[in-house]
Each structure stands twice: as structure tokens, then as C-alpha cells.
Amino acid sequence: MDNSRLDRLALISKIWPWLFLCALLVFFEVWARISDHRSFIFNAYNLQSIGLAASAPLLLAIGQTFVIITAGIDLSVGFVMGLAAVCIAQFTIPGGNAPWVVLLSIPATIVVCLVPGFVNGVLIARLGVPAFIGTLGMYGVARGVGFLAAGSGMTVAVNNAGLAWLGHGWTPVVLTLILLLVMHFILSKTRFGQYTYAIGGNPQSAVRAGINVRRHLVVIYLIAAAFAAVGGIVYTSRFAAGAANAGEPMLLDSIAAVVIGGASLFGGTGNVIGTLIGALIIAVIEFGLVFIDVNAFWQFIVVGIVIIMSVLIDQYKERLGGAQ
Amino acid sequence: MSTPILEARDISIRFGGVEALRRVSLHVMPGEVLALAGDNGAGKSTLIKIISGVYHADAGQLLFNGTPMQLRDPQDARAQGIETIYQDLALADNLDVGSNIFLGREPVRRQFGIQVIDRERMAQVAREVLERLDIVIPARKLRGPVKMLSGGQRQAIAIGRAIYWNAHVLIMDEPTAALGVPEQRKVMELIAALKAQGVAVILISHNLHDIFAIADRIVVLRRGEVAGERLVAGTNGDEIVRLMVGDTYADARGPAH
Ligand SMILES: Nc1ncnc2c1ncn2[C@@H]1O[C@H](COP(=O)(O)OP(=O)(O)OP(=O)(O)O)[C@@H](O)[C@H]1O
Ligand SMILES: [Mg+2]
């Protein structure tokens, strides 16, 4: 293959998530116009619904992006999110409706959730436990603790003005976007981000370059847990109730978003903006299928196919790289 | 004679049951090329990993310019000007040339009051270093991951990284093993140039031809021990091979084996 053709293929494999997202939007727009004579995209309610549907898995996926770039995986984030959802409710309830209570209950929730993150990090970075196994263990622990903390019922209702503000309207979406931009900056511009890629590319070379790989990995799993905590806090704010299984369906969506966004599960590649596109693709598929009245179970099938497609494209990219 | 730039005294290390090195000593002078020879598993890589701060010796001492030094990690060694090019190429394959040259020592500038990596400068230096080594890499590949480059180009980057950081001691573990003939020659030329600049080079190689072409002195390791040390001028390939594989006649005759 000549160079220009290779370049073009490399470019397409890089931007296909964007193209795919556009194609989805066009598809749903055309469908909505033809069958219902209304717009899909130019509709504030639809946009907000997609934004909200995307924000919870996206919060998990931002942390997961860092983990996956280091060639790790964090299976515990779903139930850490559930733990956070219960904790923020339990911690806020004693303060009644006073909005300032969240200034205490939010940090407290995050601190609680950093514990499983820290344990994950130590298991993986210090004790050499494979990420898949270590975080699977933490998946169970966080799940159990979450249900125990929720008490007899599965959910803990909470009415607080501060939380209500946080969960109202576009606020969760805006908060997610701000955090996303901050983490994008860190990953793409700072040494911390550079070392995240270096560790995923070749941990040995990172060690020899003097990077404190163990400490870095612990911080990475702390970040994943912190984002899971924020996801749980946003959940409880939106629904005025915390549930221990709040994040259960989000785990796979979060990993899917990262993979669709261009990260390789072998580590070393991926970025936060790609993850954003991945999360939007999933949210648009899920919301769009409901919007055009397709049986909701179809969304699992379609998202599943998209995941497989993106992994195939990733492997094809590898082969492109190897061929040169 | 003056003091060695680097000296290792009575270095020993074990990995579980394996005694990888037993009371190994060597030294190297500024501007000298010291070859480290030995069969597979003799302990060559292990020794240079100790000298470059990757492993910690169980016993023994390292001296830099005559003063004892403690190496906690590779960063310590590099701060002293000891740069190492590893047998298994220590590049991050997913990063570009500049990122690899600067890995762990990235130049930074400020943005929003936060230190961010100065990628412009890294790319600039990458171009300069490659130019100095006379290595041609197309501009569009310069910004791509180094896994897109050939073995020789990658080796050149590893060498360029060491040179850019002003190595006093350059340790190379089989730098030509994965290379084609022209690229091997290029690396040999680079070593000669470094030697002329007063850099001390420790070269591990299985290739006796290379060793005799470039080295001043040869230390032979066998099963974790120094089997012998020879000036290149006063030895030949046969003798080195005998030292490497162990002269059975000498072993049988020797006192305590
Ligand atoms: N990290 C380690 N853990 C356990 N054993 C090790 C380790 N590193 C080296 N060894 C052992 O130490 C001995 C020396 O290995 P080393 O890699 O230093 O040999 P070498 O002389 O570089 O060989 P080669 O020419 O094949 O590169 C071998 O027996 C090896 O198995
Ligand atoms: Mg070796």
C-alpha cells in the first residue's frame, strides 16, 4: 500500500466514532421527520435526555479511560458508584433540608469511595494482582457494603435542597462536561497524562525512565473511584434517592464508551474526548431507539454490535501499524 | 593512571535460588570502551541493571569517579550521567520520538498556572538529535508512535536519548543484536564517536567481531563470575571464547572448583 492510502485509512480509523455519531444523529433525525414530522436533534427535551443518559456512564468512563490506558480495567466502579449513591443519601439525611450539608456529605462520600480505589491500586500495583481479578473482588465488596449501608430497603430516599440543585436540569451534564475538560487537560497536557500513556505502552521503560509506576497506578485507581463516587452523587441528586445497584448497568456502558472511543484494552492508547464520543454514541442509540418506538431490548443488541465493531477496527489499526 | 569514572566492586545478587552474580568487579575509564562478554545467562544484563539502578546488589559497592554511590532507582544513575540502552529496547512504543527522548524528564511550560509538557520543544529536540546521528526519519513519522519505525531507527532513538542527556558513562546491552548490517555499522560508528568525546562505554555483545573492532578491554563473565579480563591488544577470539564457555582442562586442573 502506498503512503497516502495508509494515511487515509489511519485517519478514517481515527475519526470513525465521530462519523458514526453523526450518522446516527442523521438517521434518527430523518426517521423522526418522516414518520412523526418532528425533529430529533432540535428538541431541548431530547438533548437534555441524551445528555443526562450519557452523563452517568460518562463519569465512570472518564476514570475508566485512565485505567484502560494503563492496560488495566476497573470492574468495581459500578458498585462503587452504588456505594456512593447510598452514602451521599445517608450522610445528607441527618442535615435535613439545609443545602450546606452537601458541603460535608459530598467530600465524606468521596473519601469513603477512595478506600476501594486505594485497595484496588495497592492490590494491582504493589501486590501484582491482575486488574481484572483485583477489581472483581472489590466489585463484590463494594456491592455488599452498598447494600448493607442501604439498610433494609434497597433505596434510601433523601430530600435536600443542595442535592436537588445539583440534580436539576442541565446541572449534571454541565458538571460532567467540566470534569471531562479538566481530565482531558490532565491526560493530554501534563506529565501525569504522559506517564499514564508511557506505563500503558511499556511499563518497563517507564520504570527505567524513573517514573514511579506503582504510585502512579495507585493514583489512577483512586481517580477511577473518585469518578465513580461523583457518578453516585449525581445519581442520588437526580432521583432524590440512593440505590446500591445504581451503577450496575453503567459498568459495561462505561467500558464500552472507552473502547468505542478508540482506547485499546491492551493499553497505551485512548483519550477522554474519544470516550465522550463513545458515551454519546451509546446514549443516542439507547434514547433514539426508544424515541422511534423500537423495543428497548434492541438497544443491547445494537450497542453490543458497536462494541464488537470498534474492537475489530482497533485490531485493524494495530495491523496497519505493524505493516509499516 | 587516573581514577575510573565507574567502578563496581564485589557485586553479588541472587534471584531466589539463582546466584546471578558472585563477587563481580569491573571498572571503566573515561574514553574507554569496555566490552562485557559471556554466554547466555552469564549475568551480563543483571550486572548492568545494577550499575544503572534497576536492581539493587545484595552485596558490593559502586563507585563513581572514586566516590561510593547509592543508586535508589534509574533516575539516580541518570542524574550521575550513567545512561543505559537495554537489550529489550526500553522505548514506549505508543509514544513519539520526542516523548521517548524525554521520557521521565519532560520539559514543561506554564498554562493556566499549571505545568504542561512543552511538545514543541520535544519535537524540535527530536529533530536535532536525529540530525546529529545522521538518521533520516520522515517528518510525518516523527510525530507518530515509534512502533512504526524500524529496529535501527528505534535503536538510534535510544542512543540519541542517551547522548542528548550528556552521558558520562553509556551502557549498551547488545545494541546491534536486532539490526541489519548497515545499521550495525552505524551504531559502531556512533560508539567510536562517543569514545572520542571522552564518554566511557560499556558494551555487551555476543559479536566478537564487533568487540575486537571497537573495544579496548574485555571482561568475560561466566555463570555469574568474572572468568577473566583481557586487553584487546593482547588477546584473540579463541582465548575469549575459551573464557566464556569455560576451559574444561583448566577447570579440572584448577584448585577450588
Ligand atoms: N529478574 C530476574 N529474576 C530471576 N532470575 C533472573 C532475573 N534476571 C536474571 N535472572 C537470572 O540471572 C541469570 C543471569 O541473567 P542475565 O539476564 O543477566 O544473563 P545475560 O548474561 O544477560 O544473558 P543473555 O546473553 O542471554 O542476555 C540467569 O540465570 C537468569 O535466569
Ligand atoms: Mg542479557
XYZ file of C-alpha atoms and ligand atoms in Angstrom:
613
model
C 0.000 0.000 0.000
C 1.262 3.455 -0.773
C 1.643 6.004 1.956
C -1.225 8.304 1.102
C -3.665 5.419 1.143
C -2.299 4.242 4.500
C -2.615 7.759 5.860
C -6.189 7.923 4.706
C -7.056 4.596 6.323
C -5.337 5.642 9.536
C -7.315 8.870 9.521
C -10.610 7.093 8.950
C -9.953 4.585 11.703
C -9.223 7.539 13.980
C -12.311 9.591 13.229
C -14.858 6.864 12.620
C -16.522 7.358 16.041
C -17.297 10.957 15.062
C -18.629 9.880 11.680
C -20.669 7.133 13.276
C -22.179 9.539 15.801
C -23.114 11.940 13.002
C -24.605 9.092 11.004
C -26.718 8.024 13.987
C -27.996 11.557 14.511
C -28.854 11.927 10.841
C -30.584 8.542 10.854
C -32.789 9.363 13.835
C -33.441 12.874 12.524
C -34.614 11.587 9.143
C -36.689 8.862 10.760
C -38.362 11.307 13.148
C -39.132 13.748 10.352
C -40.578 11.163 8.019
C -42.642 9.125 10.432
C -43.674 11.732 13.021
C -42.967 15.091 11.337
C -40.899 16.282 14.280
C -37.224 16.835 14.947
C -34.949 14.522 16.891
C -31.984 16.810 17.446
C -33.579 20.244 17.552
C -35.544 19.446 20.621
C -34.339 20.641 24.017
C -36.016 17.772 25.828
C -34.327 15.158 23.659
C -30.932 16.804 24.006
C -31.265 17.008 27.752
C -32.383 13.399 27.980
C -29.423 12.230 25.918
C -27.069 14.408 27.967
C -28.398 13.017 31.227
C -28.398 9.453 29.937
C -24.799 9.877 28.830
C -23.501 11.671 31.914
C -23.578 8.854 34.492
C -21.771 6.242 32.367
C -19.526 9.016 31.112
C -18.421 9.924 34.635
C -17.427 6.304 35.214
C -15.875 6.160 31.770
C -13.611 9.166 32.370
C -11.892 7.360 35.232
C -12.033 4.115 33.282
C -10.205 5.803 30.387
C -7.176 6.428 32.579
C -7.306 2.872 33.894
C -7.602 1.307 30.446
C -4.767 3.423 29.031
C -2.501 1.867 31.666
C -3.611 -1.541 30.333
C -5.793 -2.104 33.397
C -9.532 -2.422 33.930
C -11.723 -1.415 36.852
C -14.744 -3.662 37.248
C -15.612 -2.197 40.639
C -16.679 1.279 39.512
C -20.332 0.302 39.055
C -20.802 -0.786 42.629
C -18.540 1.931 43.992
C -20.996 4.287 42.305
C -23.849 2.468 44.071
C -21.996 2.708 47.364
C -21.591 6.439 46.769
C -25.264 6.823 45.913
C -26.216 5.227 49.245
C -23.531 7.069 51.227
C -24.456 10.518 49.951
C -28.073 9.833 50.924
C -27.214 8.512 54.385
C -24.713 11.322 55.051
C -27.097 14.050 53.911
C -30.249 12.849 55.700
C -29.157 13.941 59.222
C -28.763 17.504 57.920
C -32.385 17.699 56.834
C -33.139 20.086 54.008
C -30.274 22.531 54.690
C -28.331 22.930 51.440
C -24.931 23.433 53.119
C -24.983 19.843 54.380
C -23.823 18.692 50.979
C -20.570 20.568 51.567
C -19.853 17.917 54.183
C -21.652 14.899 52.783
C -20.109 15.132 49.310
C -16.467 15.124 50.492
C -17.300 12.412 53.021
C -18.813 10.255 50.287
C -15.810 10.718 48.050
C -13.436 9.823 50.883
C -15.382 6.626 51.605
C -15.210 5.656 47.936
C -11.485 6.337 47.736
C -10.973 3.385 50.072
C -11.941 0.722 47.499
C -9.956 2.671 44.905
C -6.902 2.634 47.120
C -7.259 -1.074 47.813
C -7.573 -1.712 44.069
C -4.430 0.283 43.443
C -2.417 -1.476 46.127
C -3.595 -4.922 45.010
C -2.664 -4.235 41.407
C 0.420 -2.034 41.682
C 2.064 -3.394 44.842
C 0.884 -6.976 45.125
C 0.829 -7.713 41.409
C -2.771 -8.935 41.331
C -4.195 -8.799 37.783
C -6.524 -5.803 37.460
C -9.370 -7.979 36.272
C -9.256 -10.120 39.418
C -8.455 -7.427 41.977
C -11.244 -5.133 40.891
C -13.647 -8.073 40.547
C -13.040 -8.742 44.225
C -13.701 -5.106 45.006
C -16.850 -5.312 42.848
C -18.192 -7.847 45.342
C -17.040 -5.976 48.417
C -18.445 -2.609 47.294
C -21.700 -4.285 46.312
C -22.092 -5.925 49.718
C -21.166 -2.817 51.662
C -23.502 -0.723 49.498
C -26.491 -2.951 50.231
C -25.618 -3.141 53.923
C -25.340 0.646 54.090
C -28.712 0.978 52.394
C -30.289 -0.865 55.323
C -33.463 -2.882 54.980
C -34.776 -1.284 51.792
C -32.847 -1.252 48.539
C -33.023 2.511 48.236
C -32.558 5.422 50.614
C -34.735 8.448 49.911
C -33.300 11.876 50.632
C -34.768 15.348 50.268
C -32.225 18.111 50.376
C -32.181 21.469 48.627
C -28.460 21.236 47.872
C -28.744 17.838 46.257
C -31.884 18.888 44.406
C -29.975 21.822 42.896
C -27.161 19.546 41.858
C -29.503 17.120 40.143
C -31.720 19.690 38.486
C -31.983 20.165 34.725
C -28.725 20.556 32.896
C -26.552 20.783 36.033
C -25.349 17.138 35.985
C -24.484 17.491 32.302
C -22.562 20.720 32.847
C -20.729 19.269 35.853
C -19.773 16.203 33.817
C -18.505 18.355 30.945
C -16.373 20.493 33.281
C -14.804 17.412 34.873
C -14.307 15.962 31.410
C -12.408 19.019 30.218
C -10.226 19.046 33.334
C -9.343 15.387 32.894
C -8.761 15.881 29.176
C -6.312 18.646 30.026
C -4.506 16.465 32.560
C -4.299 13.492 30.230
C -3.188 15.339 27.125
C -1.020 18.105 28.532
C 0.605 17.186 31.816
C 3.384 14.847 32.842
C 0.828 12.820 34.742
C -1.015 12.169 31.499
C 2.184 11.435 29.614
C 3.214 8.871 32.228
C -0.213 7.266 32.047
C 0.392 6.571 28.350
C 4.013 5.548 28.945
C 3.002 2.972 31.565
C 0.368 1.544 29.250
C 2.800 1.392 26.351
C 5.711 -0.221 28.141
C 5.739 -0.386 31.942
C 9.388 -1.499 31.944
C 10.542 1.513 30.016
C 8.502 3.697 32.334
C 10.268 2.222 35.368
C 13.642 2.686 33.741
C 12.784 6.259 32.847
C 12.411 6.863 36.573
C 8.627 7.055 36.644
C 7.174 5.865 39.925
C 4.900 3.357 38.244
C 3.442 1.864 41.416
C 2.442 5.182 42.903
C 1.090 6.308 39.560
C -1.123 3.229 39.266
C -2.484 3.718 42.769
C -3.422 7.284 41.846
C -5.084 6.024 38.657
C -7.363 3.671 40.609
C -8.087 6.453 43.100
C -9.194 8.634 40.185
C -11.450 5.854 38.876
C -13.043 5.501 42.313
C -13.444 9.258 42.732
C -15.293 9.488 39.422
C -17.477 6.562 40.414
C -18.250 8.488 43.603
C -19.239 11.574 41.628
C -21.431 9.362 39.444
C -23.224 8.069 42.545
C -23.643 11.559 43.973
C -25.169 12.795 40.707
C -27.482 9.776 40.611
C -28.850 10.414 44.088
C -29.198 14.118 43.333
C -31.278 13.418 40.235
C -33.589 10.830 41.735
C -33.691 12.070 45.352
C -32.793 8.537 46.382
C -29.664 6.434 46.566
C -29.649 2.830 45.410
C -26.890 0.307 45.993
C -27.309 -1.064 42.489
C -27.429 2.394 40.889
C -24.271 1.800 38.883
C -24.760 -1.825 37.960
C -25.879 -1.197 34.385
C -23.305 1.578 33.972
C -20.184 -0.570 34.303
C -20.370 -2.173 30.891
C -21.522 1.058 29.289
C -18.504 2.825 30.749
C -16.064 0.250 29.387
C -17.895 0.268 26.058
C -17.656 4.054 25.836
C -13.889 3.913 26.359
C -13.414 1.171 23.783
C -15.705 2.757 21.196
C -13.813 5.998 21.815
C -10.635 4.417 20.471
C -8.822 3.037 23.509
C -7.226 -0.372 23.226
C -7.765 -2.823 26.075
C -4.076 -3.661 25.660
C -3.270 -0.197 26.921
C -1.287 2.747 25.654
C -3.991 4.432 23.606
C -7.248 6.258 24.147
C -8.311 9.720 25.191
C -11.048 11.479 27.074
C -12.653 13.137 24.054
C -12.918 9.760 22.333
C -14.612 8.428 25.454
C -17.070 11.329 25.317
C -17.969 10.398 21.745
C -18.275 6.758 22.772
C -20.647 7.633 25.612
C -22.705 9.852 23.287
C -22.961 7.084 20.706
C -24.325 4.710 23.335
C -26.721 7.299 24.753
C -28.000 8.284 21.299
C -28.582 4.658 20.366
C -30.401 3.951 23.617
C -32.521 7.074 23.582
C -33.033 7.102 19.830
C -34.380 3.555 19.682
C -36.865 4.356 22.404
C -37.737 7.577 20.584
C -38.588 5.763 17.373
C -40.518 3.162 19.328
C -38.295 0.191 18.851
C -38.433 -2.442 21.576
C -35.981 -1.284 24.263
C -34.128 -4.604 24.235
C -32.837 -3.811 20.782
C -30.516 -1.266 22.340
C -28.475 -4.030 23.960
C -28.062 -5.746 20.632
C -27.098 -2.591 18.770
C -24.643 -1.411 21.446
C -23.149 -4.894 21.524
C -22.581 -4.827 17.781
C -20.986 -1.386 18.008
C -18.578 -2.638 20.680
C -17.542 -5.593 18.549
C -17.132 -3.297 15.559
C -14.885 -0.914 17.457
C -12.690 -3.733 18.722
C -12.338 -5.033 15.160
C -11.382 -1.577 13.942
C -8.861 -1.343 16.782
C -7.254 -4.612 15.721
C -7.227 -3.471 12.134
C -5.424 -0.320 13.276
C -2.815 -2.463 15.017
C -2.244 -4.359 11.805
C -1.896 -1.107 9.899
C 0.752 -0.100 12.406
C 2.549 -3.426 12.224
C 2.590 -3.455 8.436
C 4.761 -0.389 8.203
C 46.553 6.164 35.944
C 43.597 8.380 36.791
C 40.523 7.151 38.650
C 37.911 5.107 36.805
C 34.748 7.024 36.002
C 32.794 3.982 37.138
C 33.761 1.030 39.245
C 31.862 -1.972 40.596
C 33.399 -3.875 43.497
C 32.480 -7.379 44.581
C 28.901 -7.192 43.363
C 26.673 -10.125 44.315
C 22.976 -10.657 43.742
C 20.581 -13.600 43.984
C 17.177 -14.163 42.442
C 15.549 -16.721 44.675
C 17.750 -19.764 44.339
C 19.804 -18.402 41.442
C 23.039 -16.696 42.344
C 23.119 -14.458 39.279
C 26.326 -12.615 40.230
C 29.084 -13.579 42.664
C 31.663 -11.011 43.732
C 31.933 -9.379 40.319
C 34.245 -6.396 39.941
C 34.935 -4.175 36.953
C 35.867 -0.612 36.124
C 35.853 1.652 33.097
C 37.902 4.767 32.285
C 36.703 7.936 30.557
C 37.009 7.485 26.796
C 37.370 3.745 27.141
C 35.199 1.084 25.557
C 34.862 -1.891 27.856
C 33.302 -4.995 26.367
C 31.339 -7.338 28.600
C 31.266 -10.812 27.133
C 29.750 -14.063 28.313
C 27.419 -16.848 27.379
C 23.625 -16.614 27.653
C 22.620 -16.288 31.274
C 26.140 -15.394 32.407
C 24.800 -12.348 34.234
C 25.745 -9.511 31.892
C 22.337 -7.880 31.783
C 21.923 -8.319 35.505
C 25.227 -6.574 36.158
C 24.401 -3.566 34.033
C 20.956 -3.330 35.575
C 22.684 -2.963 38.935
C 25.017 -0.315 37.550
C 22.063 1.580 36.126
C 19.981 1.418 39.293
C 17.297 -1.010 38.135
C 18.347 -3.792 40.506
C 19.983 -3.459 43.909
C 23.013 -5.592 44.665
C 22.809 -7.844 47.722
C 26.462 -7.058 48.408
C 29.226 -4.973 46.905
C 29.816 -1.362 46.086
C 29.516 1.046 43.170
C 31.918 3.975 42.821
C 31.518 6.952 40.554
C 34.733 8.889 39.989
C 36.199 7.185 43.028
C 33.378 8.047 45.410
C 30.869 5.437 46.567
C 27.364 5.992 45.271
C 23.975 4.667 46.251
C 21.537 4.171 43.394
C 17.973 4.038 44.610
C 16.484 3.979 41.118
C 17.394 4.536 37.445
C 16.779 8.254 37.926
C 19.704 8.374 40.368
C 22.009 6.740 37.857
C 20.945 9.081 35.109
C 21.452 12.084 37.361
C 25.096 10.951 37.575
C 25.342 10.738 33.801
C 25.041 6.971 33.561
C 22.753 6.253 30.630
C 21.705 2.779 29.617
C 20.400 1.276 26.419
C 18.743 -2.011 27.240
C 18.756 -5.270 25.391
C 14.983 -5.305 25.266
C 14.511 -1.860 23.785
C 13.294 0.403 26.519
C 11.114 2.587 24.346
C 7.460 3.288 24.935
C 6.170 2.017 21.587
C 2.996 4.043 21.705
C 4.756 7.403 22.140
C 6.509 9.522 19.555
C 10.245 10.131 19.168
C 10.346 13.294 21.267
C 8.325 11.741 24.073
C 10.744 8.832 24.212
C 13.838 11.009 24.282
C 12.373 12.980 27.165
C 10.509 10.202 28.985
C 10.670 10.941 32.689
C 12.344 14.334 32.097
C 9.819 16.229 30.013
C 10.362 19.951 29.505
C 7.438 21.964 30.823
C 5.897 25.386 30.369
C 3.035 27.018 32.191
C -0.560 27.132 31.070
C -3.309 28.358 33.416
C -0.611 28.288 36.097
C -0.190 24.559 35.601
C 2.912 22.835 34.288
C 2.196 21.378 30.880
C 4.512 19.418 28.632
C 6.292 21.504 26.006
C 5.656 19.271 22.991
C 7.016 21.802 20.525
C 10.384 21.681 22.227
C 10.353 17.889 22.417
C 9.694 17.658 18.685
C 12.400 20.223 17.990
C 14.987 18.334 20.052
C 13.926 15.058 18.449
C 14.734 16.513 15.038
C 18.082 17.851 16.234
C 19.155 14.606 17.881
C 18.286 12.550 14.821
C 20.131 15.009 12.634
C 23.209 14.723 14.811
C 23.089 10.950 14.461
C 22.517 11.281 10.742
C 19.291 9.310 10.996
C 16.598 10.103 8.481
C 13.020 9.679 9.634
C 10.203 11.192 7.557
C 8.599 14.153 9.315
C 5.150 12.550 9.383
C 6.533 9.542 11.252
C 8.365 11.726 13.737
C 5.055 12.550 15.388
C 3.662 9.039 15.256
C 4.295 6.204 17.705
C 7.815 4.774 17.464
C 6.406 1.293 16.860
C 6.037 2.470 13.252
C 9.831 2.748 12.945
C 12.415 0.153 12.001
C 14.621 -1.606 14.547
C 17.605 0.504 13.564
C 15.705 3.746 13.826
C 14.425 2.765 17.242
C 17.904 1.833 18.381
C 19.098 5.199 17.135
C 16.440 6.896 19.223
C 17.605 5.021 22.304
C 21.182 6.075 21.613
C 20.074 9.608 20.793
C 18.296 9.804 24.114
C 21.449 8.856 25.965
C 23.590 11.301 24.015
C 21.157 14.158 24.405
C 21.397 13.837 28.170
C 25.182 14.113 28.115
C 26.100 10.676 29.293
C 29.481 10.251 31.006
C 29.005 6.530 31.001
C 26.976 4.845 28.297
C 25.958 1.257 28.845
C 24.733 -0.675 25.853
C 23.254 -4.151 26.149
C 23.567 -5.800 22.737
C 22.815 -2.615 20.828
C 23.193 -4.259 17.428
C 21.518 -7.610 18.055
C 18.299 -6.706 16.253
C 19.838 -4.665 13.453
C 20.728 -5.129 9.829
C 24.339 -4.815 8.711
C 24.330 -1.117 7.685
C 22.571 -0.197 10.906
C 25.088 -2.213 12.941
C 27.875 -0.293 11.283
C 26.149 2.962 12.104
C 25.937 2.032 15.790
C 29.636 1.091 15.793
C 30.464 4.482 14.293
C 28.394 6.153 16.988
C 30.273 4.310 19.711
C 33.598 5.362 18.211
C 32.425 8.973 18.095
C 31.331 8.874 21.735
C 34.636 7.354 22.767
C 36.446 10.194 21.005
C 34.371 12.638 23.059
C 35.607 11.027 26.269
C 32.470 9.044 27.056
C 33.071 5.744 28.794
C 31.193 2.941 27.080
C 30.306 -0.457 28.482
C 29.295 -2.666 25.594
C 27.650 -6.026 25.935
C 27.897 -8.061 22.795
C 27.853 -11.628 21.583
C 29.590 -10.497 18.446
C 33.357 -10.963 18.879
C 33.973 -9.202 15.616
C 32.333 -6.052 16.983
C 34.131 -6.388 20.275
C 37.544 -6.638 18.673
C 36.710 -3.805 16.290
C 35.760 -1.271 18.916
C 36.652 -2.287 22.490
C 39.818 -1.525 24.429
C 39.337 -4.138 27.093
C 37.195 -7.212 27.609
C 35.719 -8.599 30.821
C 34.342 -12.103 30.467
C 31.564 -13.317 32.762
C 30.789 -16.951 33.243
C 27.943 -18.238 35.413
C 27.855 -15.038 37.417
C 31.585 -14.722 37.997
C 34.398 -12.893 36.267
C 36.151 -15.561 34.237
C 38.869 -13.224 33.045
C 39.848 -9.785 31.876
C 41.983 -9.041 28.803
C 43.221 -6.075 26.824
C 42.005 -6.377 23.262
C 45.528 -5.719 22.058
C 46.832 -8.759 23.934
C 44.268 -11.444 23.250
C 42.374 -13.179 20.483
C 38.949 -14.593 19.788
C 39.862 -18.140 20.736
C 41.004 -17.120 24.161
C 37.828 -15.093 24.815
C 35.633 -17.979 23.691
C 37.556 -20.318 25.998
C 36.936 -17.935 28.885
C 33.252 -17.684 28.004
C 32.443 -21.376 27.747
C 34.901 -22.471 30.398
C 38.101 -24.267 29.628
C 37.361 -27.755 30.939
C 41.027 -28.580 31.042
C 41.728 -25.513 33.179
C 38.728 -26.308 35.387
C 39.894 -29.825 36.042
C 43.354 -28.589 36.829
C 42.239 -25.575 38.911
C 42.389 -25.809 42.721
C 38.952 -24.971 44.118
C 36.043 -25.606 41.762
N 14.554 -10.743 37.395
C 15.086 -11.970 37.485
N 14.511 -12.905 38.251
C 15.037 -14.141 38.352
N 16.149 -14.546 37.733
C 16.776 -13.662 36.946
C 16.279 -12.333 36.779
N 17.114 -11.674 35.944
C 18.066 -12.543 35.608
N 17.884 -13.738 36.210
C 18.764 -14.907 36.085
O 20.078 -14.457 36.276
C 20.948 -15.119 35.369
C 21.684 -14.098 34.538
O 20.793 -13.482 33.622
P 21.209 -12.281 32.674
O 19.968 -11.799 32.000
O 21.976 -11.284 33.444
O 22.140 -13.011 31.621
P 22.878 -12.412 30.351
O 24.319 -12.645 30.552
O 22.431 -11.012 30.093
O 22.352 -13.369 29.204
P 21.991 -13.052 27.667
O 23.284 -13.107 26.925
O 21.110 -14.192 27.273
O 21.315 -11.724 27.596
C 20.098 -16.060 34.555
O 20.168 -17.335 35.131
C 18.714 -15.505 34.695
O 17.759 -16.516 34.587
Mg 21.341 -10.089 28.600
